[in-house]
Amino acid sequence: MDQLTGLERALLEQFRRLAKEFDQSQSVSEKYSKTVGEWSRSISQRQSAIEARLTQIEATQQRLSAGLESLNAALDRQTASTTHLVQQVNALLSKRKK
């Protein structure tokens, strides 16, 4: 080291600083990468939970729709029966009036 010129020592010192800064930058980059990875996993888990909940909601919605269709069909049958009954009563009333 004693044989180095002033310029060479200055360049060597700059190289050492640059290497130290690189090490620090790499450390920060690794921490940032780890944090981003954790966030990504967290978001992925939340997204999976949301998708599972949406699947449950869709299944519930399908069951409700099927129930409403069944109820609608039953109401249609009841309306037809009631209409038929009213027609029969009206027919009987018409015959009594004659």
Short mmCIF file of N, CA and C in Angstrom, two decimals:
data_model
loop_
_atom_site.label_atom_id
_atom_site.label_comp_id
_atom_site.label_asym_id
_atom_site.label_seq_id
_atom_site.Cartn_x
_atom_site.Cartn_y
_atom_site.Cartn_z
N MET A 1 0.83 -1.18 0.00
CA MET A 1 0.00 0.00 0.00
C MET A 1 0.88 1.25 0.00
N ASP A 2 2.06 1.14 0.56
CA ASP A 2 2.97 2.28 0.60
C ASP A 2 3.47 2.64 -0.78
N GLN A 3 3.42 1.70 -1.70
CA GLN A 3 3.95 1.94 -3.04
C GLN A 3 2.94 2.64 -3.95
N LEU A 4 1.70 2.84 -3.47
CA LEU A 4 0.68 3.48 -4.28
C LEU A 4 0.88 4.99 -4.31
N THR A 5 0.59 5.58 -5.44
CA THR A 5 0.67 7.03 -5.55
C THR A 5 -0.56 7.64 -4.89
N GLY A 6 -0.53 8.92 -4.71
CA GLY A 6 -1.66 9.63 -4.12
C GLY A 6 -2.93 9.42 -4.94
N LEU A 7 -2.81 9.45 -6.25
CA LEU A 7 -3.95 9.26 -7.13
C LEU A 7 -4.50 7.85 -6.97
N GLU A 8 -3.61 6.86 -6.91
CA GLU A 8 -4.05 5.48 -6.75
C GLU A 8 -4.75 5.28 -5.40
N ARG A 9 -4.20 5.91 -4.34
CA ARG A 9 -4.84 5.81 -3.02
C ARG A 9 -6.22 6.46 -3.05
N ALA A 10 -6.34 7.59 -3.72
CA ALA A 10 -7.63 8.28 -3.81
C ALA A 10 -8.63 7.42 -4.57
N LEU A 11 -8.17 6.82 -5.68
CA LEU A 11 -9.05 5.94 -6.44
C LEU A 11 -9.46 4.72 -5.62
N LEU A 12 -8.51 4.16 -4.88
CA LEU A 12 -8.81 3.01 -4.04
C LEU A 12 -9.81 3.38 -2.96
N GLU A 13 -9.68 4.54 -2.38
CA GLU A 13 -10.63 5.01 -1.35
C GLU A 13 -12.02 5.21 -1.96
N GLN A 14 -12.07 5.77 -3.16
CA GLN A 14 -13.37 5.94 -3.83
C GLN A 14 -14.01 4.58 -4.12
N PHE A 15 -13.16 3.63 -4.53
CA PHE A 15 -13.68 2.29 -4.79
C PHE A 15 -14.24 1.68 -3.51
N ARG A 16 -13.55 1.84 -2.40
CA ARG A 16 -14.02 1.31 -1.12
C ARG A 16 -15.37 1.94 -0.73
N ARG A 17 -15.49 3.26 -0.90
CA ARG A 17 -16.75 3.94 -0.60
C ARG A 17 -17.88 3.43 -1.50
N LEU A 18 -17.53 3.26 -2.76
CA LEU A 18 -18.51 2.76 -3.71
C LEU A 18 -18.95 1.34 -3.33
N ALA A 19 -18.02 0.49 -2.94
CA ALA A 19 -18.34 -0.87 -2.52
C ALA A 19 -19.21 -0.85 -1.26
N LYS A 20 -18.90 0.06 -0.32
CA LYS A 20 -19.70 0.18 0.91
C LYS A 20 -21.11 0.64 0.58
N GLU A 21 -21.23 1.63 -0.30
CA GLU A 21 -22.55 2.13 -0.72
C GLU A 21 -23.34 1.03 -1.43
N PHE A 22 -22.63 0.23 -2.23
CA PHE A 22 -23.30 -0.87 -2.91
C PHE A 22 -23.84 -1.87 -1.90
N ASP A 23 -23.03 -2.21 -0.89
CA ASP A 23 -23.48 -3.13 0.15
C ASP A 23 -24.72 -2.59 0.87
N GLN A 24 -24.69 -1.28 1.17
CA GLN A 24 -25.85 -0.67 1.84
C GLN A 24 -27.08 -0.70 0.94
N SER A 25 -26.88 -0.38 -0.33
CA SER A 25 -27.99 -0.39 -1.28
C SER A 25 -28.55 -1.80 -1.43
N GLN A 26 -27.67 -2.77 -1.46
CA GLN A 26 -28.12 -4.15 -1.59
C GLN A 26 -28.92 -4.57 -0.36
N SER A 27 -28.49 -4.14 0.81
CA SER A 27 -29.21 -4.46 2.03
C SER A 27 -30.60 -3.85 2.01
N VAL A 28 -30.69 -2.59 1.62
CA VAL A 28 -31.99 -1.91 1.53
C VAL A 28 -32.85 -2.60 0.48
N SER A 29 -32.24 -2.96 -0.64
CA SER A 29 -32.99 -3.63 -1.70
C SER A 29 -33.54 -4.97 -1.23
N GLU A 30 -32.75 -5.72 -0.48
CA GLU A 30 -33.21 -7.00 0.05
C GLU A 30 -34.36 -6.82 1.03
N LYS A 31 -34.27 -5.80 1.89
CA LYS A 31 -35.34 -5.52 2.83
C LYS A 31 -36.61 -5.13 2.08
N TYR A 32 -36.45 -4.28 1.06
CA TYR A 32 -37.59 -3.84 0.27
C TYR A 32 -38.22 -5.03 -0.45
N SER A 33 -37.38 -5.88 -1.02
CA SER A 33 -37.87 -7.06 -1.72
C SER A 33 -38.64 -7.97 -0.77
N LYS A 34 -38.14 -8.14 0.44
CA LYS A 34 -38.81 -8.97 1.44
C LYS A 34 -40.17 -8.36 1.79
N THR A 35 -40.20 -7.05 2.00
CA THR A 35 -41.45 -6.37 2.33
C THR A 35 -42.47 -6.51 1.19
N VAL A 36 -42.02 -6.31 -0.03
CA VAL A 36 -42.91 -6.44 -1.19
C VAL A 36 -43.43 -7.88 -1.29
N GLY A 37 -42.57 -8.84 -1.03
CA GLY A 37 -42.99 -10.24 -1.05
C GLY A 37 -44.05 -10.53 0.00
N GLU A 38 -43.87 -9.97 1.20
CA GLU A 38 -44.85 -10.15 2.27
C GLU A 38 -46.18 -9.51 1.89
N TRP A 39 -46.12 -8.31 1.34
CA TRP A 39 -47.35 -7.63 0.90
C TRP A 39 -48.05 -8.46 -0.17
N SER A 40 -47.26 -8.96 -1.10
CA SER A 40 -47.83 -9.75 -2.18
C SER A 40 -48.54 -11.00 -1.63
N ARG A 41 -47.92 -11.69 -0.69
CA ARG A 41 -48.55 -12.86 -0.09
C ARG A 41 -49.82 -12.47 0.66
N SER A 42 -49.75 -11.35 1.38
CA SER A 42 -50.91 -10.89 2.13
C SER A 42 -52.07 -10.56 1.19
N ILE A 43 -51.77 -9.87 0.12
CA ILE A 43 -52.81 -9.51 -0.86
C ILE A 43 -53.37 -10.76 -1.51
N SER A 44 -52.50 -11.71 -1.82
CA SER A 44 -52.95 -12.97 -2.42
C SER A 44 -53.89 -13.72 -1.48
N GLN A 45 -53.54 -13.76 -0.19
CA GLN A 45 -54.41 -14.42 0.78
C GLN A 45 -55.74 -13.71 0.89
N ARG A 46 -55.71 -12.39 0.93
CA ARG A 46 -56.96 -11.63 1.01
C ARG A 46 -57.80 -11.84 -0.23
N GLN A 47 -57.13 -11.87 -1.38
CA GLN A 47 -57.85 -12.09 -2.63
C GLN A 47 -58.50 -13.47 -2.62
N SER A 48 -57.77 -14.47 -2.11
CA SER A 48 -58.34 -15.82 -2.03
C SER A 48 -59.56 -15.82 -1.11
N ALA A 49 -59.45 -15.12 0.02
CA ALA A 49 -60.58 -15.04 0.95
C ALA A 49 -61.77 -14.35 0.30
N ILE A 50 -61.51 -13.29 -0.43
CA ILE A 50 -62.57 -12.55 -1.11
C ILE A 50 -63.22 -13.44 -2.18
N GLU A 51 -62.40 -14.18 -2.93
CA GLU A 51 -62.95 -15.05 -3.96
C GLU A 51 -63.80 -16.16 -3.33
N ALA A 52 -63.35 -16.70 -2.20
CA ALA A 52 -64.14 -17.72 -1.51
C ALA A 52 -65.47 -17.14 -1.05
N ARG A 53 -65.45 -15.93 -0.50
CA ARG A 53 -66.69 -15.28 -0.05
C ARG A 53 -67.62 -15.01 -1.23
N LEU A 54 -67.05 -14.57 -2.35
CA LEU A 54 -67.88 -14.33 -3.54
C LEU A 54 -68.52 -15.62 -4.02
N THR A 55 -67.78 -16.72 -3.95
CA THR A 55 -68.33 -18.01 -4.33
C THR A 55 -69.50 -18.38 -3.43
N GLN A 56 -69.35 -18.13 -2.13
CA GLN A 56 -70.44 -18.39 -1.19
C GLN A 56 -71.66 -17.52 -1.51
N ILE A 57 -71.40 -16.26 -1.78
CA ILE A 57 -72.49 -15.33 -2.10
C ILE A 57 -73.21 -15.77 -3.37
N GLU A 58 -72.45 -16.18 -4.38
CA GLU A 58 -73.06 -16.64 -5.63
C GLU A 58 -73.91 -17.88 -5.40
N ALA A 59 -73.41 -18.81 -4.58
CA ALA A 59 -74.18 -20.03 -4.28
C ALA A 59 -75.47 -19.67 -3.55
N THR A 60 -75.37 -18.76 -2.59
CA THR A 60 -76.57 -18.31 -1.86
C THR A 60 -77.55 -17.64 -2.81
N GLN A 61 -77.02 -16.81 -3.69
CA GLN A 61 -77.87 -16.12 -4.66
C GLN A 61 -78.58 -17.12 -5.57
N GLN A 62 -77.87 -18.17 -5.99
CA GLN A 62 -78.49 -19.19 -6.84
C GLN A 62 -79.60 -19.94 -6.09
N ARG A 63 -79.33 -20.25 -4.81
CA ARG A 63 -80.37 -20.93 -4.01
C ARG A 63 -81.59 -20.02 -3.84
N LEU A 64 -81.35 -18.75 -3.59
CA LEU A 64 -82.46 -17.81 -3.44
C LEU A 64 -83.24 -17.68 -4.74
N SER A 65 -82.53 -17.60 -5.84
CA SER A 65 -83.20 -17.50 -7.15
C SER A 65 -84.05 -18.74 -7.41
N ALA A 66 -83.50 -19.91 -7.10
CA ALA A 66 -84.26 -21.15 -7.29
C ALA A 66 -85.49 -21.15 -6.39
N GLY A 67 -85.33 -20.70 -5.15
CA GLY A 67 -86.46 -20.62 -4.23
C GLY A 67 -87.52 -19.65 -4.72
N LEU A 68 -87.08 -18.51 -5.24
CA LEU A 68 -88.04 -17.53 -5.77
C LEU A 68 -88.77 -18.07 -6.99
N GLU A 69 -88.07 -18.80 -7.85
CA GLU A 69 -88.72 -19.39 -9.01
C GLU A 69 -89.77 -20.41 -8.57
N SER A 70 -89.41 -21.21 -7.57
CA SER A 70 -90.36 -22.19 -7.04
C SER A 70 -91.57 -21.50 -6.43
N LEU A 71 -91.32 -20.44 -5.65
CA LEU A 71 -92.41 -19.67 -5.05
C LEU A 71 -93.28 -19.04 -6.12
N ASN A 72 -92.67 -18.51 -7.15
CA ASN A 72 -93.42 -17.89 -8.24
C ASN A 72 -94.30 -18.91 -8.93
N ALA A 73 -93.75 -20.11 -9.16
CA ALA A 73 -94.55 -21.16 -9.79
C ALA A 73 -95.72 -21.55 -8.90
N ALA A 74 -95.48 -21.66 -7.59
CA ALA A 74 -96.56 -22.01 -6.66
C ALA A 74 -97.63 -20.92 -6.65
N LEU A 75 -97.20 -19.66 -6.67
CA LEU A 75 -98.17 -18.55 -6.70
C LEU A 75 -98.97 -18.55 -8.00
N ASP A 76 -98.31 -18.89 -9.11
CA ASP A 76 -99.01 -18.98 -10.38
C ASP A 76 -100.09 -20.07 -10.33
N ARG A 77 -99.72 -21.24 -9.73
CA ARG A 77 -100.71 -22.32 -9.60
C ARG A 77 -101.86 -21.90 -8.69
N GLN A 78 -101.53 -21.22 -7.61
CA GLN A 78 -102.57 -20.76 -6.67
C GLN A 78 -103.49 -19.75 -7.35
N THR A 79 -102.90 -18.85 -8.13
CA THR A 79 -103.71 -17.87 -8.86
C THR A 79 -104.64 -18.56 -9.86
N ALA A 80 -104.10 -19.55 -10.56
CA ALA A 80 -104.93 -20.28 -11.53
C ALA A 80 -106.06 -21.02 -10.81
N SER A 81 -105.73 -21.63 -9.67
CA SER A 81 -106.78 -22.34 -8.90
C SER A 81 -107.82 -21.36 -8.39
N THR A 82 -107.38 -20.23 -7.88
CA THR A 82 -108.31 -19.23 -7.37
C THR A 82 -109.19 -18.69 -8.49
N THR A 83 -108.59 -18.41 -9.62
CA THR A 83 -109.35 -17.92 -10.77
C THR A 83 -110.39 -18.95 -11.20
N HIS A 84 -109.99 -20.22 -11.24
CA HIS A 84 -110.93 -21.28 -11.63
C HIS A 84 -112.08 -21.38 -10.62
N LEU A 85 -111.73 -21.28 -9.33
CA LEU A 85 -112.75 -21.34 -8.29
C LEU A 85 -113.73 -20.17 -8.42
N VAL A 86 -113.22 -19.00 -8.65
CA VAL A 86 -114.08 -17.82 -8.81
C VAL A 86 -114.99 -18.00 -10.02
N GLN A 87 -114.44 -18.54 -11.08
CA GLN A 87 -115.25 -18.78 -12.29
C GLN A 87 -116.38 -19.78 -12.00
N GLN A 88 -116.06 -20.83 -11.23
CA GLN A 88 -117.09 -21.81 -10.88
C GLN A 88 -118.18 -21.20 -9.99
N VAL A 89 -117.74 -20.39 -9.01
CA VAL A 89 -118.71 -19.72 -8.13
C VAL A 89 -119.58 -18.79 -8.96
N ASN A 90 -119.00 -18.03 -9.83
CA ASN A 90 -119.76 -17.11 -10.68
C ASN A 90 -120.74 -17.89 -11.57
N ALA A 91 -120.29 -19.05 -12.07
CA ALA A 91 -121.19 -19.86 -12.90
C ALA A 91 -122.37 -20.36 -12.07
N LEU A 92 -122.11 -20.81 -10.85
CA LEU A 92 -123.20 -21.26 -9.99
C LEU A 92 -124.16 -20.13 -9.67
N LEU A 93 -123.63 -18.95 -9.38
CA LEU A 93 -124.46 -17.79 -9.07
C LEU A 93 -125.32 -17.43 -10.28
N SER A 94 -124.73 -17.53 -11.47
CA SER A 94 -125.49 -17.22 -12.68
C SER A 94 -126.64 -18.19 -12.85
N LYS A 95 -126.43 -19.47 -12.55
CA LYS A 95 -127.47 -20.48 -12.69
C LYS A 95 -128.57 -20.25 -11.65
N ARG A 96 -128.20 -19.81 -10.48
CA ARG A 96 -129.20 -19.59 -9.41
C ARG A 96 -130.10 -18.41 -9.76
N LYS A 97 -129.53 -17.42 -10.42
CA LYS A 97 -130.30 -16.22 -10.77
C LYS A 97 -131.29 -16.53 -11.88
N LYS A 98 -131.07 -17.54 -12.63
CA LYS A 98 -131.97 -17.84 -13.77
C LYS A 98 -133.16 -18.54 -13.29
#
